[in-house]
Coordinates of C-alpha atoms and ligand atoms in Angstrom, one line a residue:
M1 CA 18.4 18.9 -9.1
Q2 CA 19.0 15.3 -10.2
S3 CA 20.4 14.5 -13.5
F4 CA 20.2 11.5 -15.2
L5 CA 23.9 10.9 -16.3
Y6 CA 24.9 9.7 -19.7
C7 CA 28.0 7.6 -21.1
P8 CA 28.5 9.4 -24.5
K9 CA 30.9 6.7 -25.6
I10 CA 29.5 3.6 -25.4
V11 CA 29.4 2.0 -28.8
A12 CA 30.4 -1.3 -28.9
K13 CA 27.7 -2.4 -26.5
K14 CA 25.1 -0.5 -28.5
A15 CA 24.5 -2.9 -31.5
K16 CA 23.5 -5.8 -28.9
I17 CA 21.2 -3.6 -27.0
W18 CA 19.6 -2.7 -30.4
Y19 CA 19.0 -6.1 -31.0
N20 CA 17.9 -6.8 -27.2
G21 CA 15.7 -3.5 -28.1
I22 CA 14.2 -5.6 -31.1
K23 CA 13.6 -9.0 -29.2
A24 CA 12.3 -7.1 -26.3
L25 CA 9.7 -4.9 -28.3
Q26 CA 8.5 -8.0 -30.1
C27 CA 7.6 -9.5 -26.7
S28 CA 6.2 -6.8 -25.2
I29 CA 2.7 -6.8 -26.5
A30 CA 2.6 -10.6 -25.3
K31 CA 3.9 -9.7 -21.9
R32 CA 1.5 -6.9 -21.4
C33 CA -1.3 -9.5 -22.4
L34 CA -0.2 -11.6 -19.8
M35 CA 0.3 -8.6 -17.5
D36 CA -3.4 -7.8 -18.4
K37 CA -4.5 -11.4 -17.4
K38 CA -2.8 -11.1 -13.9
S39 CA -4.5 -7.6 -13.3
T40 CA -8.1 -9.0 -14.1
K41 CA -7.1 -11.5 -11.7
K42 CA -6.2 -8.7 -9.0
K43 CA -9.3 -7.0 -9.9
N44 CA -11.8 -9.4 -9.0
E45 CA -9.6 -9.3 -5.5
K46 CA -10.3 -6.0 -5.3
T47 CA -7.0 -4.8 -4.3
Y48 CA -5.6 -1.2 -4.4
Y49 CA -1.6 -0.6 -4.2
I50 CA -1.5 3.2 -4.0
T51 CA 2.1 5.2 -3.4
T52 CA 3.2 8.6 -2.8
P53 CA 6.6 9.7 -4.1
I54 CA 9.1 9.3 -1.1
Y55 CA 9.7 12.6 0.2
Y56 CA 13.5 13.7 0.6
P57 CA 14.2 14.6 4.1
S58 CA 16.6 17.5 3.3
G59 CA 14.6 20.6 4.2
Q60 CA 11.1 22.1 5.8
W61 CA 8.2 19.8 4.7
H62 CA 5.6 22.1 3.0
I63 CA 2.1 22.1 2.0
G64 CA 3.5 21.0 -1.7
H65 CA 4.4 17.8 -0.1
C66 CA 0.8 17.5 1.4
Y67 CA -0.7 17.8 -2.0
T68 CA 0.5 14.8 -2.8
S69 CA -0.2 12.8 0.2
I70 CA -3.6 14.3 1.0
N71 CA -4.8 13.5 -2.8
C72 CA -3.2 10.0 -2.4
D73 CA -5.2 9.7 0.9
A74 CA -8.1 10.6 -0.3
L75 CA -8.1 7.6 -2.8
A76 CA -6.9 5.1 -0.3
R77 CA -9.6 6.0 1.9
Y78 CA -12.2 6.0 -1.1
Y79 CA -10.9 2.3 -2.0
K80 CA -11.3 1.2 1.4
L81 CA -14.8 2.2 1.8
H82 CA -15.5 0.7 -1.5
G83 CA -14.4 -2.5 -0.2
Y84 CA -10.9 -2.9 -2.0
E85 CA -8.1 -4.3 0.3
V86 CA -5.9 -1.4 0.1
L87 CA -2.1 -0.7 0.3
Y88 CA -1.1 2.9 1.1
S89 CA 2.4 3.2 1.0
T90 CA 4.6 6.3 1.7
G91 CA 7.8 6.8 3.2
T92 CA 11.6 8.7 3.1
D93 CA 14.4 8.9 0.6
E94 CA 17.2 9.1 2.9
H95 CA 20.3 8.9 0.7
G96 CA 22.5 11.0 -1.4
Q97 CA 25.0 13.5 -1.1
K98 CA 22.2 16.2 -1.0
I99 CA 20.9 14.5 2.4
A100 CA 25.1 14.2 3.7
K101 CA 25.1 18.1 2.9
V102 CA 22.1 19.2 5.1
A103 CA 23.3 16.8 7.7
S104 CA 26.7 18.1 7.6
E105 CA 25.8 21.6 7.5
K106 CA 23.8 20.8 10.8
G107 CA 26.7 19.3 12.6
K108 CA 24.9 16.2 12.7
T109 CA 25.2 12.5 11.8
C110 CA 23.5 11.4 8.3
Q111 CA 21.8 9.0 10.4
A112 CA 20.5 11.3 13.3
H113 CA 19.3 13.7 10.8
V114 CA 17.4 11.5 8.7
D115 CA 15.9 9.8 12.1
E116 CA 15.0 13.5 13.1
R117 CA 13.5 14.2 9.7
A118 CA 11.4 10.9 9.1
Q119 CA 9.8 10.9 12.8
S120 CA 8.7 14.9 11.4
I121 CA 7.1 13.5 8.2
V122 CA 5.6 10.9 10.5
D123 CA 4.0 13.5 12.7
L124 CA 3.0 15.6 10.0
W125 CA 1.1 13.2 8.1
K126 CA -0.8 12.4 11.7
Q127 CA -1.5 16.2 11.9
C128 CA -3.0 15.9 8.2
G129 CA -5.3 13.1 8.9
V130 CA -3.2 11.2 6.6
E131 CA -4.0 7.6 7.0
Y132 CA -1.0 5.5 5.2
D133 CA -0.8 1.5 5.6
R134 CA 2.9 1.4 5.5
F135 CA 6.3 3.6 5.5
I136 CA 9.8 2.8 4.1
R137 CA 12.7 4.7 4.8
T138 CA 15.6 4.0 2.3
T139 CA 17.7 3.1 5.3
D140 CA 16.0 0.1 6.4
P141 CA 18.2 -2.6 6.3
N142 CA 16.2 -5.0 4.6
H143 CA 15.5 -2.1 1.7
E144 CA 19.3 -2.0 1.4
K145 CA 20.0 -5.4 1.1
R146 CA 17.5 -5.8 -1.5
V147 CA 18.5 -2.8 -3.6
Q148 CA 21.6 -4.5 -3.6
Q149 CA 20.4 -7.8 -4.7
I150 CA 18.5 -6.1 -7.7
F151 CA 21.9 -4.6 -8.6
E152 CA 23.6 -7.6 -8.4
K153 CA 20.7 -9.8 -10.3
L154 CA 20.8 -7.1 -12.9
Y155 CA 24.6 -7.0 -13.5
K156 CA 24.6 -10.7 -13.9
K157 CA 21.9 -10.5 -16.3
G158 CA 23.9 -7.9 -18.1
D159 CA 22.0 -4.9 -18.0
I160 CA 23.6 -3.4 -15.7
Y161 CA 27.9 -3.5 -16.9
K162 CA 31.0 -1.3 -16.0
G163 CA 32.0 1.4 -18.1
K164 CA 33.6 5.2 -17.9
Y165 CA 31.7 8.1 -17.6
S166 CA 32.9 11.4 -18.9
G167 CA 31.4 14.8 -18.5
Q168 CA 32.1 17.9 -16.5
Y169 CA 32.4 17.6 -12.7
C170 CA 31.6 20.3 -10.5
T171 CA 33.7 19.8 -7.4
P172 CA 31.7 21.7 -4.6
C173 CA 28.4 20.4 -5.6
E174 CA 30.3 16.6 -6.1
S175 CA 28.3 16.7 -9.1
F176 CA 28.4 15.9 -13.1
W177 CA 27.0 17.7 -15.6
T178 CA 26.7 16.9 -19.5
D179 CA 27.6 20.1 -21.8
S180 CA 23.9 20.8 -22.5
Q181 CA 23.6 21.2 -19.0
L182 CA 25.6 23.5 -18.1
V183 CA 25.1 27.1 -17.9
E184 CA 27.1 29.3 -19.4
Q185 CA 29.7 26.4 -18.7
K186 CA 29.0 26.7 -15.4
C187 CA 27.5 24.6 -12.8
P188 CA 24.0 24.7 -13.2
D189 CA 23.4 24.3 -9.5
C190 CA 26.0 26.5 -7.9
G191 CA 27.7 28.7 -11.0
R192 CA 30.9 27.8 -10.2
E193 CA 33.6 26.8 -12.7
V194 CA 33.5 22.7 -13.6
A195 CA 36.3 20.6 -15.5
P196 CA 36.2 17.8 -17.7
T197 CA 36.5 14.5 -15.7
E198 CA 36.5 10.7 -16.2
E199 CA 35.3 8.2 -13.5
E200 CA 34.7 4.6 -13.5
C201 CA 30.7 3.6 -13.5
Y202 CA 28.5 0.8 -13.7
Y203 CA 25.6 1.6 -16.4
F204 CA 21.7 0.3 -16.9
A205 CA 20.9 -0.5 -20.2
L206 CA 18.2 2.0 -20.6
G207 CA 18.4 2.3 -24.0
K208 CA 17.8 -1.1 -24.8
Y209 CA 14.4 -0.9 -23.6
S210 CA 13.7 2.0 -25.4
D211 CA 11.2 1.3 -28.2
N212 CA 9.1 -0.9 -25.3
I213 CA 8.4 2.4 -23.3
L214 CA 7.3 4.1 -26.5
K215 CA 4.9 1.6 -27.2
L216 CA 4.2 1.6 -23.2
L217 CA 3.9 5.4 -23.5
T218 CA 1.8 5.6 -26.4
E219 CA -0.5 2.7 -26.6
T220 CA -1.5 2.1 -23.3
D221 CA -3.2 4.5 -20.7
F222 CA 0.3 4.0 -18.4
L223 CA 1.0 7.3 -18.1
E224 CA -1.7 10.3 -17.2
P225 CA -2.9 12.6 -17.7
K226 CA -1.8 12.8 -21.2
S227 CA -0.4 16.0 -21.3
R228 CA 2.4 14.3 -19.9
V229 CA 3.0 11.9 -22.5
N230 CA 4.1 14.0 -25.3
E231 CA 7.0 15.3 -23.2
M232 CA 8.2 11.8 -22.3
V233 CA 7.7 10.7 -25.8
T234 CA 9.9 13.1 -27.3
F235 CA 12.8 13.0 -24.6
I236 CA 12.8 9.0 -26.0
R237 CA 12.9 9.7 -29.4
E238 CA 15.9 12.2 -28.6
G239 CA 17.6 9.0 -28.3
L240 CA 17.4 7.0 -24.7
Q241 CA 20.8 6.4 -23.5
D242 CA 22.2 4.2 -21.1
L243 CA 21.8 5.6 -17.3
A244 CA 25.1 5.6 -15.1
V245 CA 23.8 4.0 -12.0
T246 CA 26.6 4.0 -9.6
R247 CA 28.9 7.0 -8.1
T248 CA 32.6 7.1 -6.3
S249 CA 31.8 10.1 -4.3
V250 CA 28.6 9.1 -2.7
E251 CA 29.3 8.3 0.8
W252 CA 25.7 7.8 2.3
G253 CA 24.2 5.4 -0.1
V254 CA 23.9 1.9 -0.4
S255 CA 27.1 0.3 -1.7
V256 CA 27.5 -2.0 -4.7
P257 CA 27.8 -5.4 -3.2
F258 CA 30.8 -6.8 -5.8
D259 CA 32.5 -3.2 -5.7
P260 CA 31.8 -1.3 -2.5
K261 CA 34.2 2.1 -3.7
H262 CA 30.6 2.7 -5.8
S263 CA 27.4 3.3 -4.2
I264 CA 24.4 3.0 -5.9
Y265 CA 22.4 5.9 -8.0
V266 CA 19.8 7.3 -5.5
W267 CA 16.8 6.9 -8.3
I268 CA 18.0 3.1 -8.3
D269 CA 17.5 3.3 -4.8
A270 CA 14.5 5.0 -4.4
L271 CA 12.3 3.6 -6.8
S272 CA 13.0 -0.1 -5.6
N273 CA 11.1 1.3 -2.4
Y274 CA 7.7 0.4 -4.3
I275 CA 8.4 -3.3 -4.1
T276 CA 11.2 -3.9 -1.6
L277 CA 8.4 -2.8 0.8
L278 CA 6.1 -5.6 -0.5
G279 CA 9.2 -8.1 0.3
Y280 CA 10.5 -8.4 -3.0
E281 CA 13.1 -10.8 -2.6
P282 CA 15.2 -10.7 -6.4
N283 CA 16.8 -13.8 -5.9
Q284 CA 13.7 -15.7 -5.2
K285 CA 11.2 -17.6 -7.7
K286 CA 8.4 -17.5 -5.0
Q287 CA 7.6 -13.7 -3.4
S288 CA 6.4 -12.8 -0.1
A289 CA 2.2 -13.2 -0.2
D290 CA 1.9 -9.2 0.0
F291 CA 4.1 -8.8 -3.0
E292 CA 1.5 -11.6 -4.7
K293 CA -1.5 -10.0 -3.7
F294 CA -0.4 -6.1 -4.3
W295 CA 2.1 -6.2 -7.1
P296 CA 1.6 -4.7 -9.7
A297 CA 0.7 -1.1 -8.2
N298 CA -2.5 0.2 -9.2
M299 CA -0.8 4.0 -9.0
H300 CA 1.9 5.5 -8.4
M301 CA 1.1 9.5 -7.7
V302 CA 4.0 11.9 -8.3
G303 CA 4.8 15.3 -9.1
K304 CA 5.2 16.1 -12.8
E305 CA 9.2 17.1 -12.2
I306 CA 9.7 13.3 -11.2
V307 CA 7.7 11.7 -14.1
R308 CA 10.0 11.2 -16.2
F309 CA 11.9 8.7 -13.5
H310 CA 8.3 6.7 -13.0
A311 CA 7.6 6.8 -16.5
I312 CA 11.2 5.7 -18.2
I313 CA 13.3 4.4 -15.6
W314 CA 10.9 2.6 -13.4
P315 CA 9.5 0.4 -16.4
A316 CA 12.8 -0.2 -17.8
L317 CA 14.3 -1.5 -14.7
L318 CA 11.0 -3.9 -13.9
M319 CA 11.3 -5.0 -17.5
A320 CA 14.8 -6.3 -16.6
L321 CA 13.7 -7.8 -13.5
E322 CA 11.0 -9.2 -15.9
L323 CA 8.3 -8.0 -13.5
P324 CA 4.7 -7.0 -14.1
L325 CA 4.6 -3.4 -14.9
P326 CA 2.5 -0.8 -12.4
K327 CA -0.7 0.2 -13.8
K328 CA -0.3 3.6 -13.5
V329 CA 1.9 6.6 -13.3
Y330 CA 0.0 10.0 -12.4
G331 CA 2.0 12.8 -13.0
H332 CA 0.0 15.4 -10.9
G333 CA 1.0 19.3 -10.9
W334 CA 2.5 22.0 -8.9
L335 CA 1.6 24.2 -6.1
L336 CA 2.8 27.5 -6.9
M337 CA 3.6 30.3 -5.1
G338 CA 3.9 33.7 -6.7
G339 CA 4.3 32.3 -10.0
D340 CA 7.2 29.5 -8.7
K341 CA 6.8 26.3 -7.3
M342 CA 6.7 25.8 -3.9
S343 CA 10.4 24.5 -2.7
K344 CA 12.2 24.5 0.0
S345 CA 15.5 25.5 -2.2
K346 CA 13.3 28.6 -3.2
G347 CA 12.5 29.7 0.1
N348 CA 8.9 30.3 -0.6
I349 CA 7.0 27.5 1.5
V350 CA 3.9 27.6 3.1
D351 CA 3.7 25.6 6.2
P352 CA 1.2 23.2 6.6
L353 CA 1.1 23.0 10.4
Q354 CA 0.5 26.7 10.9
L355 CA -2.5 26.1 8.6
I356 CA -3.7 23.5 10.3
E357 CA -3.4 24.7 13.9
K358 CA -5.1 28.5 12.9
Y359 CA -8.1 27.1 10.5
G360 CA -8.2 23.2 11.2
I361 CA -7.6 20.2 9.1
D362 CA -10.5 19.8 7.4
A363 CA -10.2 23.4 6.2
F364 CA -6.4 22.5 5.0
R365 CA -7.9 19.1 3.2
Y366 CA -10.6 20.7 1.3
Y367 CA -8.5 23.3 0.1
L368 CA -5.3 21.3 -1.4
L369 CA -8.1 18.9 -2.6
S370 CA -10.2 21.1 -4.4
E371 CA -8.6 24.3 -5.3
V372 CA -6.6 22.8 -8.2
Q373 CA -7.6 21.0 -11.2
F374 CA -6.1 17.5 -10.2
G375 CA -3.1 17.3 -13.0
S376 CA -2.6 21.4 -13.6
D377 CA -0.6 23.6 -11.4
G378 CA -2.3 25.5 -9.1
T379 CA -1.5 28.9 -7.1
Y380 CA -1.6 28.9 -3.3
T381 CA -2.6 32.3 -1.8
T382 CA -3.8 32.6 1.9
E383 CA -6.9 34.7 0.4
L384 CA -8.0 32.0 -1.7
Y385 CA -8.0 29.3 1.1
L386 CA -9.8 31.5 3.3
Q387 CA -12.2 32.7 0.9
R388 CA -12.6 29.0 -0.1
T389 CA -12.9 27.4 3.4
N390 CA -15.9 30.2 4.4
T391 CA -17.7 29.7 1.2
D392 CA -17.8 25.8 0.8
L393 CA -17.1 24.6 4.5
V394 CA -18.9 27.2 6.7
N395 CA -21.6 28.9 4.2
S396 CA -22.2 25.7 2.9
Y397 CA -21.8 22.5 4.3
G398 CA -21.5 23.9 7.9
N399 CA -24.8 26.1 7.0
L400 CA -26.5 23.1 5.4
V401 CA -26.0 21.1 9.0
R402 CA -26.8 24.1 11.2
R403 CA -30.0 25.1 9.8
T404 CA -31.4 21.5 9.3
F405 CA -30.6 20.3 13.1
S406 CA -31.8 23.3 14.4
M407 CA -34.9 23.1 12.7
A408 CA -35.1 19.5 13.3
E409 CA -35.1 20.4 17.2
Q410 CA -37.2 23.5 17.6
Y411 CA -39.9 21.7 15.4
F412 CA -39.3 17.8 16.4
G413 CA -37.2 17.9 19.5
S414 CA -34.3 16.0 17.1
V415 CA -36.5 13.0 16.5
V416 CA -37.2 12.9 12.7
S417 CA -38.9 10.0 11.1
H418 CA -39.8 9.1 7.5
S419 CA -43.6 9.7 7.8
G420 CA -45.2 13.0 6.9
E421 CA -46.5 14.2 3.6
A422 CA -44.3 14.0 0.2
D423 CA -44.4 16.4 -2.5
S424 CA -43.5 17.0 -6.3
L425 CA -41.1 19.1 -5.0
D426 CA -39.2 16.8 -3.8
D427 CA -38.6 14.5 -6.6
A428 CA -35.6 16.6 -8.6
F429 CA -33.9 16.7 -5.5
L430 CA -34.1 13.3 -4.0
E431 CA -33.2 12.2 -7.6
L432 CA -30.2 14.2 -6.9
V433 CA -29.0 12.9 -3.6
A434 CA -29.8 9.4 -4.9
H435 CA -27.7 10.0 -8.0
T436 CA -24.7 12.2 -6.3
P437 CA -22.6 9.0 -5.5
S438 CA -22.3 7.5 -8.9
L439 CA -21.6 11.0 -10.3
L440 CA -18.7 11.1 -8.0
D441 CA -17.8 7.3 -8.7
R442 CA -17.3 8.4 -12.0
E443 CA -14.9 11.5 -11.3
M444 CA -12.8 9.1 -9.0
T445 CA -12.3 6.7 -11.2
A446 CA -11.1 9.8 -13.9
L447 CA -9.1 10.7 -11.0
N448 CA -10.4 14.1 -11.3
L449 CA -10.5 14.2 -6.9
S450 CA -11.5 18.1 -7.1
G451 CA -14.5 17.3 -10.1
A452 CA -15.4 14.4 -6.8
L453 CA -16.1 17.3 -4.7
K454 CA -17.7 19.3 -6.6
R455 CA -20.3 17.1 -7.6
I456 CA -20.7 16.6 -3.3
F457 CA -20.9 20.4 -2.9
E458 CA -23.4 20.6 -6.2
L459 CA -26.0 18.4 -3.6
I460 CA -25.2 20.8 -0.7
G461 CA -26.0 23.5 -2.8
A462 CA -29.3 22.0 -3.8
S463 CA -29.9 20.9 -0.1
N464 CA -29.7 24.8 0.8
K465 CA -31.7 25.7 -2.1
Y466 CA -34.6 22.6 -1.2
I467 CA -34.5 24.7 2.2
D468 CA -35.0 28.2 0.5
D469 CA -37.6 26.3 -1.9
T470 CA -39.7 24.7 0.7
K471 CA -39.8 27.5 3.5
P472 CA -39.8 25.3 6.4
W473 CA -40.2 27.8 8.7
A474 CA -43.4 29.1 7.1
L475 CA -44.7 25.3 7.2
A476 CA -44.2 25.4 11.0
K477 CA -46.7 28.2 11.4
E478 CA -49.4 26.0 10.3
E479 CA -50.3 22.6 12.5
T480 CA -51.9 21.1 9.2
S481 CA -48.6 21.6 7.8
K482 CA -46.6 19.3 10.2
P483 CA -46.5 16.4 8.4
R484 CA -45.5 18.5 5.2
L485 CA -42.1 20.1 7.4
M486 CA -41.3 16.5 9.0
R487 CA -40.7 15.2 5.6
V488 CA -38.8 18.1 4.5
I489 CA -36.6 18.1 7.1
F490 CA -36.2 14.2 7.0
N491 CA -35.1 14.6 3.2
L492 CA -32.6 17.6 4.5
L493 CA -31.2 14.9 6.4
E494 CA -31.3 12.1 4.0
S495 CA -29.0 14.3 1.8
I496 CA -26.8 15.4 4.8
R497 CA -26.3 11.6 5.5
V498 CA -25.4 10.8 2.2
V499 CA -23.2 13.9 1.8
S500 CA -21.0 13.4 5.0
G501 CA -20.8 9.7 3.7
L502 CA -19.7 11.0 0.5
L503 CA -17.0 13.4 2.5
L504 CA -15.3 10.9 4.3
P505 CA -12.2 10.0 1.9
F506 CA -11.8 13.9 1.6
L507 CA -12.2 15.5 5.4
S508 CA -11.5 14.5 8.5
V509 CA -13.3 16.1 10.9
G510 CA -17.0 17.3 10.1
P511 CA -18.5 14.6 8.1
Q512 CA -17.3 12.2 11.2
K513 CA -19.2 14.5 13.6
V514 CA -22.3 14.2 11.9
L515 CA -22.9 11.0 10.9
Q516 CA -22.0 10.6 15.0
A517 CA -24.7 13.1 15.7
M518 CA -27.0 11.4 13.4
D519 CA -26.6 8.0 15.2
T520 CA -25.0 6.5 11.9
K521 CA -22.4 4.4 11.7
F522 CA -19.5 4.5 9.7
G523 CA -16.0 3.2 8.6
T524 CA -16.3 0.0 6.8
S525 CA -17.3 -0.6 3.5
A526 CA -20.4 -2.9 4.5
L527 CA -21.6 0.1 6.2
H528 CA -20.4 2.7 3.9
A529 CA -22.5 1.3 1.0
K530 CA -25.7 1.9 3.3
L531 CA -24.8 4.9 4.3
I532 CA -24.5 6.7 0.8
V533 CA -27.9 5.3 -0.1
L534 CA -31.1 7.0 0.0
N535 CA -33.7 5.9 2.5
A536 CA -31.3 3.2 4.7
K537 CA -32.8 5.0 7.5
S538 CA -36.0 5.5 8.5
D539 CA -35.9 7.4 11.1
Y540 CA -33.3 10.2 12.8
K541 CA -32.8 10.9 16.6
L542 CA -30.1 13.8 16.6
S543 CA -27.3 14.5 19.2
P544 CA -26.9 18.1 19.7
L545 CA -23.7 19.2 17.3
E546 CA -21.4 22.2 17.9
M547 CA -20.4 24.3 15.2
L548 CA -18.6 22.0 12.6
Y549 CA -16.6 25.2 11.0
P550 CA -16.2 28.6 12.2
R551 CA -16.9 31.7 10.1
I552 CA -13.2 33.4 9.6
D553 CA -12.9 37.0 9.5
I554 CA -11.0 37.5 6.0
E555 CA -10.2 41.0 6.3
K556 CA -9.1 40.7 9.9
E557 CA -7.0 37.6 9.2
L558 CA -5.2 39.2 6.5
K559 CA -4.3 42.3 8.1
S560 CA -3.0 40.5 11.0
I561 CA -0.7 37.7 8.5
A562 CA 0.4 40.8 6.8
K563 CA 1.7 42.5 10.2
Ligands
ME8_1 O1 11.2 13.8 -5.6 N1 3.5 21.3 -5.5 O2 11.3 14.0 -3.2 P1 10.9 15.2 -2.9 C1 3.1 20.1 -5.6 N2 12.6 11.8 -3.3 N3 3.9 18.8 -4.9 C2 4.9 19.2 -4.8 C3 5.4 20.2 -4.6 C4 4.6 21.3 -4.7 N4 5.2 22.5 -4.8 N5 6.9 20.2 -3.7 C5 7.0 19.2 -3.7 C6 11.8 13.3 -4.4 N6 6.3 17.8 -4.3 C7 12.3 12.1 -4.6 C8 11.0 10.7 -5.0 S1 10.2 8.4 -5.5 C9 11.0 7.1 -5.8 C10 11.8 9.3 -5.0 C11 5.9 16.7 -4.0 O3 10.6 15.5 -1.6 C12 5.8 16.0 -5.6 O4 4.7 15.0 -5.4 O5 11.7 16.3 -3.3 C13 7.0 15.4 -5.3 O6 7.3 14.4 -6.1 C14 7.2 14.7 -3.9 O7 6.5 16.1 -3.4 C15 8.5 14.2 -3.4 O8 9.6 15.6 -3.6

């Protein structure tokens, strides 16, 4: 557990901080306007910078980690296909005493441990089809150097200052706790005795930015979903104290450049990744081309437990650095397992690699993207996972493709053109095909990824119904109905093309195979624009297509898992 460390005794500084706070507040609206001007410029350039949290390489990766990265991946792919220059960043948060503890338990050096874990998450993302653009490790020397420069810059500015921290110290955990954090006067992590201790440390003047952050949270849509805002506002209104940002007991960290017995608080180190990976130079006016192009980030996607760090500390640090603020922090919910957050410390994790190996990458991505209403918590069960795969991927999408391809082959030797006979029965169906991309755009803009998938599957459902309504097998019996049959199959192929194009951000295998078998090019935004509109193609010559998704015998599978 990461804790905020506060100094209860800093009084002298307070008057100055309060005054600065008022001054900063007065500037905030003007600043925000400036930022908006900058963001309009960026919008025209069509750039999209999206970040995942950087993951702790302390334990085993689980599907909760994949949840964040796959949702970001879907957004990144979606924006790429819509012509944006996207930067999708991820990485590992490699410092801190927890990492050092895990490494020593394994009998490894910290560096060997983090090297191994960083490689394993890179491998995991490959298996999940996560196509990030940049990977940052907080042990990268460039990152470490910039974190030190950021610290020094804020120190010179007066926003970081030296003080004393007093609190309750747990020696085995090497952690400070405030009185209110203790559980029955004991360490909340390990339950052992704590002792009152004082330590010299540096503080970040977080309290000075309190009013500005309150305004940011209550007057803009910086933090979403809205349900997270109240919690943050209550937290700030209780009194935002200055934050202890150094430790002397942590060796595996970035040292304070001018006072190296102190190491920089892991959250300052970790949050800075979002700008250091763009090449941010704290001591220079002119910034890198990447920084100019991509900052401020469009989206920091984070789990709800770390919203506080991203919606309070991070904007305060950026305000102190006089940098524009990110456009959005989105705090998604948790994947639960048996009612609890899935986490390595609780030992209730599900291994993503096993799921992918057994049921395929599309089933995995589809479950994570569709099952949980984005923003809320959702519970993982294997039964639901298998049901979803069978119902949506096998029975709906897979079946639509299989039926249509086999009818096209049987009736027309896999060559189908727009010729043939239309019917008024087609109108509502074709209208839905034409209209679904814009319905999806609306959901994606509202960050409703599960809703976006629902729209696509509504169209798939309507396509399967169109087969039932038009009864191609009956039309095939009469030679005179052949033109009508041709048009029905053509319309279905149109729908399959659009559906598969719309699924590209979400799935990694099936839609790509379908589009290839339809001899339809995809991958760039120019191609995508044509891919998802009706009547962009006037004929199809289909190649044979193997079964997209095999049906799972759920009962048998559950029995074998139970064994
Ligand atoms: O917090 N359900 O790293 P982390 C959904 N290093 N998402 C989950 C999850 C679950 N059960 N478990 C984990 C850290 N996550 C810091 C971040 S950023 C500057 C520093 C996701 O490895 C969730 O998004 O503990 C969480 O925020 C992220 O994994 C990283 O968790």
